[in-house]
Tab-separated table of C-alpha atoms in Angstrom:
chain	number	residue	atom	x	y	z
G	5	UNK	CA	43.897	32.321	-9.499
G	6	UNK	CA	42.433	34.130	-6.505
G	7	UNK	CA	44.179	37.400	-5.694
G	8	UNK	CA	44.307	39.475	-2.586
G	9	UNK	CA	44.899	43.177	-3.145
G	10	UNK	CA	47.248	44.415	-0.481
G	11	UNK	CA	48.108	48.075	-0.038
G	12	UNK	CA	50.238	50.001	0.148
G	13	UNK	CA	53.027	48.137	-1.640
G	14	UNK	CA	55.649	49.995	0.406
G	15	UNK	CA	55.857	52.549	3.182
G	16	UNK	CA	58.570	54.778	4.597
G	17	UNK	CA	57.746	56.107	8.041
G	18	UNK	CA	59.471	57.811	10.927
G	19	UNK	CA	60.130	55.855	14.087
G	20	UNK	CA	57.237	56.375	16.484
G	21	UNK	CA	54.597	56.805	13.813
G	22	UNK	CA	51.594	54.544	13.440
G	23	UNK	CA	51.175	52.340	10.359
G	24	UNK	CA	48.101	51.024	8.583
G	25	UNK	CA	47.874	48.497	5.797
G	26	UNK	CA	44.983	46.522	4.370
G	27	UNK	CA	43.899	43.668	2.169
G	28	UNK	CA	40.805	43.373	0.038
G	29	UNK	CA	39.323	40.537	-1.962
G	30	UNK	CA	36.503	40.088	-4.430
G	31	UNK	CA	35.417	36.944	-2.622
G	32	UNK	CA	34.766	35.880	0.960
G	33	UNK	CA	37.340	34.374	3.265
G	34	UNK	CA	36.619	32.588	6.538
G	35	UNK	CA	40.016	33.212	8.061
G	36	UNK	CA	42.424	36.114	7.737
G	37	UNK	CA	46.047	35.881	8.786
G	38	UNK	CA	48.834	38.460	8.947
G	39	UNK	CA	52.461	37.387	8.578
G	40	UNK	CA	55.758	39.266	8.754
G	41	UNK	CA	58.836	38.291	6.773
G	42	UNK	CA	62.310	39.444	7.734
G	43	UNK	CA	65.094	39.425	5.115
G	44	UNK	CA	66.387	35.914	4.475
G	45	UNK	CA	63.693	34.292	6.591
G	46	UNK	CA	60.294	32.726	6.129
G	47	UNK	CA	57.011	34.444	7.019
G	48	UNK	CA	56.130	34.397	10.707
G	49	UNK	CA	52.530	34.568	11.900
G	50	UNK	CA	51.574	37.775	13.717
G	51	UNK	CA	47.799	37.626	14.123
G	52	UNK	CA	45.002	35.230	13.144
G	53	UNK	CA	41.363	36.280	12.727
G	54	UNK	CA	38.482	33.796	12.574
G	55	UNK	CA	35.212	35.755	12.787
G	56	UNK	CA	33.779	38.654	10.818
G	57	UNK	CA	34.167	41.859	12.797
G	58	UNK	CA	36.816	40.349	15.072
G	59	UNK	CA	39.389	42.831	16.374
G	60	UNK	CA	42.556	41.275	17.791
G	61	UNK	CA	45.691	42.788	19.277
G	62	UNK	CA	49.192	41.429	19.714
G	63	UNK	CA	51.289	44.007	21.520
G	64	UNK	CA	51.529	47.076	19.312
G	65	UNK	CA	49.759	45.264	16.471
G	66	UNK	CA	46.010	45.344	15.930
G	67	UNK	CA	44.151	43.576	13.142
G	68	UNK	CA	40.507	43.416	12.157
G	69	UNK	CA	38.450	40.954	10.137
G	70	UNK	CA	36.098	42.995	7.953
G	71	UNK	CA	32.337	42.628	8.398
G	72	UNK	CA	31.895	41.709	4.738
G	73	UNK	CA	34.589	38.983	5.106
G	74	UNK	CA	36.271	40.483	2.043
G	75	UNK	CA	38.842	42.623	3.789
G	76	UNK	CA	41.184	42.951	6.728
G	77	UNK	CA	43.529	45.592	8.053
G	78	UNK	CA	46.625	45.665	10.212
G	79	UNK	CA	47.741	48.589	12.358
G	80	UNK	CA	51.113	48.998	14.013
G	81	UNK	CA	51.334	51.669	16.684
G	82	UNK	CA	54.458	53.567	17.699
G	83	UNK	CA	56.710	51.907	15.110
G	84	UNK	CA	60.260	50.922	16.018
G	85	UNK	CA	63.214	49.989	13.779
G	86	UNK	CA	62.670	46.242	14.252
G	87	UNK	CA	59.236	46.562	12.613
G	88	UNK	CA	61.072	46.746	9.285
G	89	UNK	CA	60.126	43.900	6.974
G	90	UNK	CA	57.459	42.717	4.581
G	91	UNK	CA	53.957	42.192	5.924
G	92	UNK	CA	51.654	39.714	4.186
G	93	UNK	CA	47.965	39.159	4.525
G	94	UNK	CA	46.578	35.698	3.814
G	95	UNK	CA	43.038	34.406	3.499
G	96	UNK	CA	41.596	30.948	3.865
G	97	UNK	CA	38.214	29.991	2.474
G	98	UNK	CA	37.476	26.590	3.914
G	99	UNK	CA	36.277	25.484	7.309
G	100	UNK	CA	37.827	22.511	9.029
G	101	UNK	CA	36.706	19.253	7.494
G	102	UNK	CA	35.557	20.657	4.186
G	103	UNK	CA	37.520	21.513	1.113
G	104	UNK	CA	41.054	22.668	0.932
G	105	UNK	CA	43.346	24.207	3.492
G	106	UNK	CA	44.923	26.556	1.049
G	107	UNK	CA	45.962	30.070	1.950
G	108	UNK	CA	45.917	32.867	-0.609
G	109	UNK	CA	48.554	35.510	0.033
G	110	UNK	CA	48.679	39.201	-0.778
G	111	UNK	CA	51.832	40.524	-2.442
G	112	UNK	CA	53.017	42.193	0.708
G	113	UNK	CA	53.650	45.645	2.157
G	114	UNK	CA	57.312	46.520	2.543
G	115	UNK	CA	57.791	48.655	5.644
G	116	UNK	CA	60.839	50.848	6.193
G	117	UNK	CA	61.260	52.706	9.484
G	118	UNK	CA	63.509	55.755	9.594
G	119	UNK	CA	65.141	56.185	13.015
A	72	UNK	CA	60.298	22.373	18.715
A	73	UNK	CA	62.874	23.211	16.063
A	74	UNK	CA	60.274	24.497	13.631
A	75	UNK	CA	60.139	23.678	9.934
A	76	UNK	CA	63.614	22.835	8.686
A	77	UNK	CA	64.619	23.315	5.073
A	78	UNK	CA	67.814	22.421	3.322
A	79	UNK	CA	69.868	23.643	1.686
A	80	UNK	CA	69.488	27.345	2.522
A	81	UNK	CA	71.104	28.326	-0.737
A	82	UNK	CA	71.517	26.410	-3.975
A	83	UNK	CA	73.327	27.558	-7.068
A	84	UNK	CA	73.171	25.276	-10.071
A	85	UNK	CA	73.513	25.336	-13.811
A	86	UNK	CA	70.650	25.130	-16.256
A	87	UNK	CA	69.714	21.549	-16.985
A	88	UNK	CA	70.846	20.172	-13.648
A	89	UNK	CA	68.548	18.374	-11.223
A	90	UNK	CA	67.749	20.226	-8.009
A	91	UNK	CA	66.308	18.652	-4.870
A	92	UNK	CA	64.979	20.756	-2.012
A	93	UNK	CA	64.247	19.154	1.342
A	94	UNK	CA	61.837	19.859	4.154
A	95	UNK	CA	61.248	18.494	7.626
A	96	UNK	CA	57.877	19.661	8.987
A	97	UNK	CA	57.071	20.315	12.616
A	98	UNK	CA	56.568	17.019	14.414
A	99	UNK	CA	52.894	16.083	14.625
A	100	UNK	CA	51.745	18.391	11.846
A	101	UNK	CA	49.615	16.665	9.230
A	102	UNK	CA	49.702	19.251	6.431
A	103	UNK	CA	52.742	20.225	4.412
A	104	UNK	CA	52.883	22.988	1.805
A	105	UNK	CA	55.464	23.982	-0.793
A	106	UNK	CA	55.524	27.634	-1.936
A	107	UNK	CA	57.599	29.625	-4.388
A	108	UNK	CA	58.315	33.316	-3.815
A	109	UNK	CA	59.387	35.746	-6.520
A	110	UNK	CA	59.301	39.519	-6.770
A	111	UNK	CA	56.897	39.403	-9.672
A	112	UNK	CA	54.396	36.842	-8.418
A	113	UNK	CA	54.767	36.913	-4.643
A	114	UNK	CA	54.066	33.728	-2.691
A	115	UNK	CA	52.575	30.978	-4.825
A	116	UNK	CA	51.363	27.641	-3.532
A	117	UNK	CA	52.866	24.822	-5.560
A	118	UNK	CA	51.505	21.707	-3.860
A	119	UNK	CA	50.283	20.530	-0.501
A	120	UNK	CA	50.035	17.197	1.292
A	121	UNK	CA	47.734	15.876	3.993
A	122	UNK	CA	48.969	12.850	5.919
A	123	UNK	CA	51.699	12.361	3.305
A	124	UNK	CA	49.208	12.271	0.413
A	125	UNK	CA	49.310	15.006	-2.267
A	126	UNK	CA	45.976	16.838	-2.178
A	127	UNK	CA	46.375	19.627	-4.714
A	128	UNK	CA	49.276	20.015	-7.122
A	129	UNK	CA	47.573	22.476	-9.451
A	130	UNK	CA	50.173	25.104	-8.606
A	131	UNK	CA	53.086	23.054	-9.881
A	132	UNK	CA	54.205	25.030	-12.920
A	133	UNK	CA	55.403	22.225	-15.168
A	134	UNK	CA	56.143	18.534	-15.305
A	135	UNK	CA	59.726	19.401	-14.504
A	136	UNK	CA	58.547	19.927	-10.923
A	137	UNK	CA	57.705	16.995	-8.684
A	138	UNK	CA	57.184	16.619	-4.950
A	139	UNK	CA	57.105	13.626	-2.657
A	140	UNK	CA	56.397	12.980	0.973
A	141	UNK	CA	57.577	9.446	1.787
A	142	UNK	CA	56.808	9.832	5.479
A	143	UNK	CA	55.412	12.289	7.991
A	144	UNK	CA	58.758	13.881	8.724
A	145	UNK	CA	60.227	14.453	5.273
A	146	UNK	CA	59.327	15.949	1.922
A	147	UNK	CA	61.238	16.809	-1.224
A	148	UNK	CA	60.641	19.175	-4.115
A	149	UNK	CA	62.556	18.245	-7.226
A	150	UNK	CA	63.166	20.234	-10.387
A	151	UNK	CA	64.524	18.302	-13.339
A	152	UNK	CA	65.840	19.809	-15.531
A	153	UNK	CA	66.207	23.209	-13.912
A	154	UNK	CA	65.924	26.458	-15.872
A	155	UNK	CA	66.969	30.041	-15.051
A	156	UNK	CA	63.311	31.062	-14.625
A	157	UNK	CA	63.057	28.629	-11.719
A	158	UNK	CA	65.278	30.952	-9.687
A	159	UNK	CA	63.273	31.934	-6.605
A	160	UNK	CA	62.987	31.313	-2.900
A	161	UNK	CA	61.161	28.066	-2.132
A	162	UNK	CA	59.386	27.747	1.188
A	163	UNK	CA	58.007	24.760	2.975
A	164	UNK	CA	55.285	25.205	5.594
A	165	UNK	CA	53.416	22.833	7.861
A	166	UNK	CA	50.223	23.016	9.884
A	167	UNK	CA	48.062	20.933	12.168
A	168	UNK	CA	44.398	20.424	11.441
A	169	UNK	CA	42.318	21.047	14.554
A	170	UNK	CA	39.138	18.986	14.437
A	171	UNK	CA	35.937	21.090	14.543
A	172	UNK	CA	37.914	24.286	14.287
A	173	UNK	CA	38.430	26.410	11.209
A	174	UNK	CA	42.085	27.045	11.812
A	175	UNK	CA	45.034	26.673	9.490
A	176	UNK	CA	48.060	28.340	10.991
A	177	UNK	CA	50.942	27.554	8.705
A	178	UNK	CA	54.470	27.669	10.066
A	179	UNK	CA	57.139	28.425	7.504
A	180	UNK	CA	60.709	27.286	7.161
A	181	UNK	CA	63.503	29.746	6.419
A	182	UNK	CA	63.389	28.874	2.726
A	183	UNK	CA	65.831	27.733	0.061
A	184	UNK	CA	67.148	30.420	-2.247
A	185	UNK	CA	67.648	28.795	-5.647
A	186	UNK	CA	69.718	30.362	-8.386
A	187	UNK	CA	69.821	28.623	-11.751
A	188	UNK	CA	72.543	30.014	-14.000
């Protein structure tokens, strides 16, 4: 099935550092979402992107929807210990009212923050 | 709202036993999704429903897996008979279709961690 290539697979950073991760696809998506999963919990939505080129911030998080619609990135500035977790990108192909509502997920980026 | 509620949180069973996982979506949501998460394969969509009707079950791995949604507030995922390779975390998610908008924000439950011995 469709795959999203998410990188890096894991990161170890010092508290206070900035973090970047990205997702790429061989096909176009109309929506990009970024989720975070804490241990023992389900993924929680961080940012949703709906238009090519869109740049959206949520506190220290910034995400962009690539112009080609085949990629997206997530930046975290000034990392803190509670940023630890697994970050997932997800893409959706279909517009409302047409086709499926399926999301395709990347395999995640595991973030570790060293105090 | 209480969010998506899944039960049980943990299930340990023996190979060959029937397992039933339960999900209560967010009230008013019209889409419900069942996912399986493993280290090897990540998050995989198993099946999803719209207005209680199964739309796409192509992700269901085998006939041993079945899912039902008898009403808007309840869904089950059943594995019969269970096998050790079914061990994974199973998530339920729900979303609300917004007319004329291309939005599908899925809200996830906390998951059921299944161990089949």
